CSV table of C-alpha atoms in Angstrom, one decimal:
chain,number,residue,atom,x,y,z
Q,1,UNK,CA,-31.8,79.0,-11.6
Q,2,UNK,CA,-29.8,79.4,-14.9
Q,3,UNK,CA,-28.7,82.6,-16.4
Q,4,UNK,CA,-28.6,82.4,-19.9
Q,5,UNK,CA,-26.3,84.2,-22.1
Q,6,UNK,CA,-28.9,87.0,-22.9
Q,7,UNK,CA,-29.6,87.7,-19.0
Q,8,UNK,CA,-32.8,85.4,-19.3
Q,9,UNK,CA,-33.1,83.1,-16.0
Q,10,UNK,CA,-34.7,80.0,-16.1
Q,11,UNK,CA,-35.6,78.6,-12.8
Q,12,UNK,CA,-36.3,74.4,-12.2
Q,13,UNK,CA,-36.9,72.8,-9.6
Q,14,UNK,CA,-35.0,69.7,-10.3
Q,15,UNK,CA,-31.4,69.3,-8.9
Q,16,UNK,CA,-28.3,70.1,-9.7
Q,17,UNK,CA,-27.0,66.3,-10.1
Q,18,UNK,CA,-29.6,65.6,-12.4
Q,19,UNK,CA,-28.4,68.1,-14.6
Q,20,UNK,CA,-25.0,67.3,-14.3
Q,21,UNK,CA,-25.8,64.1,-16.1
Q,22,UNK,CA,-27.5,65.9,-18.9
Q,23,UNK,CA,-24.8,68.6,-20.0
Q,24,UNK,CA,-21.9,68.1,-22.1
Q,25,UNK,CA,-19.2,67.3,-19.9
Q,26,UNK,CA,-16.7,69.1,-22.1
Q,27,UNK,CA,-18.1,72.3,-21.6
Q,28,UNK,CA,-19.9,72.4,-17.8
Q,29,UNK,CA,-18.1,71.3,-15.1
Q,30,UNK,CA,-19.8,71.5,-11.2
Q,31,UNK,CA,-17.5,73.5,-9.6
Q,32,UNK,CA,-19.4,73.9,-6.2
Q,33,UNK,CA,-22.6,72.4,-4.7
Q,34,UNK,CA,-24.6,75.0,-5.8
Q,35,UNK,CA,-23.0,76.0,-9.1
Q,36,UNK,CA,-22.3,74.1,-12.8
Q,37,UNK,CA,-20.5,76.5,-15.0
Q,38,UNK,CA,-20.1,76.8,-18.6
Q,39,UNK,CA,-16.3,77.0,-19.5
Q,40,UNK,CA,-16.8,78.7,-22.4
Q,41,UNK,CA,-17.7,81.7,-20.3
Q,42,UNK,CA,-14.9,82.0,-17.8
Q,43,UNK,CA,-12.9,84.8,-18.0
Q,44,UNK,CA,-10.6,84.6,-15.1
Q,45,UNK,CA,-9.5,82.4,-12.6
Q,46,UNK,CA,-8.5,83.7,-9.3
Q,47,UNK,CA,-6.2,81.4,-7.0
Q,48,UNK,CA,-5.9,84.0,-4.2
Q,49,UNK,CA,-7.3,82.8,-0.6
Q,50,UNK,CA,-9.1,80.2,-3.2
Q,51,UNK,CA,-10.2,79.5,-6.6
Q,52,UNK,CA,-12.9,81.3,-7.8
Q,53,UNK,CA,-14.1,82.0,-11.4
Q,54,UNK,CA,-15.1,85.1,-13.4
Q,55,UNK,CA,-17.7,84.6,-15.9
Q,56,UNK,CA,-18.4,86.9,-18.9
Q,57,UNK,CA,-21.7,88.3,-16.8
Q,58,UNK,CA,-19.4,89.6,-14.4
Q,59,UNK,CA,-20.3,87.1,-11.8
Q,60,UNK,CA,-17.6,85.7,-9.6
Q,61,UNK,CA,-18.1,82.1,-8.5
Q,62,UNK,CA,-16.2,80.1,-5.8
Q,63,UNK,CA,-15.0,76.7,-6.6
Q,64,UNK,CA,-15.0,74.6,-4.0
Q,65,UNK,CA,-12.0,73.0,-1.7
Q,66,UNK,CA,-13.0,69.4,-2.4
Q,67,UNK,CA,-13.2,70.2,-6.5
Q,68,UNK,CA,-10.5,72.3,-6.7
Q,69,UNK,CA,-7.8,69.5,-7.8
Q,70,UNK,CA,-10.7,68.1,-10.4
Q,71,UNK,CA,-11.2,71.3,-11.8
Q,72,UNK,CA,-7.4,72.1,-12.4
Q,73,UNK,CA,-6.8,68.8,-14.5
Q,74,UNK,CA,-10.5,69.8,-16.1
Q,75,UNK,CA,-9.1,73.0,-17.4
Q,76,UNK,CA,-5.3,71.9,-18.4
Q,77,UNK,CA,-6.9,69.3,-20.6
Q,78,UNK,CA,-9.2,71.9,-21.9
Q,79,UNK,CA,-6.4,74.5,-22.9
């Protein structure tokens, strides 16, 4: 399920791996097996008991432990 800026939800039957290759790698990052996020919508990154991203719509998503190092490098490049 994709959650769009206006709050609309779009259901897809494709797997996230297919979208990872389609979406712009400058702005989208796969933080977890179940989540790809748009970096422009990150409001806060919490590092308490693991990494969590709070998005502009109020949703808080976990960053998988095995993706934390890559995520750290990725966001530092975007600063």
